[in-house]
């Protein structure tokens, strides 16, 4: 049970990290073009 919870948390974190990375890339791109 605990392992499944960890796996789900991992997947959630992965998605969260992707979103943050995407936001960072957008900020970075804006910064470069300004």
Short mmCIF file of C-alpha atoms in Angstrom, two decimals:
data_model
loop_
_atom_site.label_atom_id
_atom_site.label_comp_id
_atom_site.label_asym_id
_atom_site.label_seq_id
_atom_site.Cartn_x
_atom_site.Cartn_y
_atom_site.Cartn_z
CA UNK A 1 0.00 0.00 0.00
CA UNK A 2 2.73 2.42 0.98
CA UNK A 3 4.69 1.59 -2.16
CA UNK A 4 1.70 2.43 -4.36
CA UNK A 5 1.31 5.73 -2.57
CA UNK A 6 4.97 6.51 -3.19
CA UNK A 7 4.65 5.62 -6.86
CA UNK A 8 1.61 7.86 -7.23
CA UNK A 9 3.44 10.65 -5.43
CA UNK A 10 6.40 10.16 -7.76
CA UNK A 11 4.20 10.47 -10.82
CA UNK A 12 2.58 13.58 -9.38
CA UNK A 13 5.96 15.13 -8.64
CA UNK A 14 7.15 14.32 -12.15
CA UNK A 15 4.19 16.15 -13.63
CA UNK A 16 4.73 19.04 -11.24
CA UNK A 17 8.41 19.26 -12.17
CA UNK A 18 7.52 19.26 -15.86
CA UNK A 19 5.15 22.17 -15.29
CA UNK A 20 7.77 24.12 -13.36
CA UNK A 21 10.37 23.36 -16.02
CA UNK A 22 7.97 24.61 -18.68
CA UNK A 23 7.33 27.82 -16.74
CA UNK A 24 11.05 28.32 -16.22
CA UNK A 25 11.67 27.85 -19.95
CA UNK A 26 8.99 30.42 -20.73
CA UNK A 27 10.50 32.90 -18.29
CA UNK A 28 13.97 32.24 -19.63
CA UNK A 29 12.83 32.73 -23.23
CA UNK A 30 11.06 35.97 -22.33
CA UNK A 31 14.21 37.13 -20.56
CA UNK A 32 16.39 36.40 -23.58
CA UNK A 33 14.13 38.24 -26.01
CA UNK A 34 13.66 41.31 -23.83
#
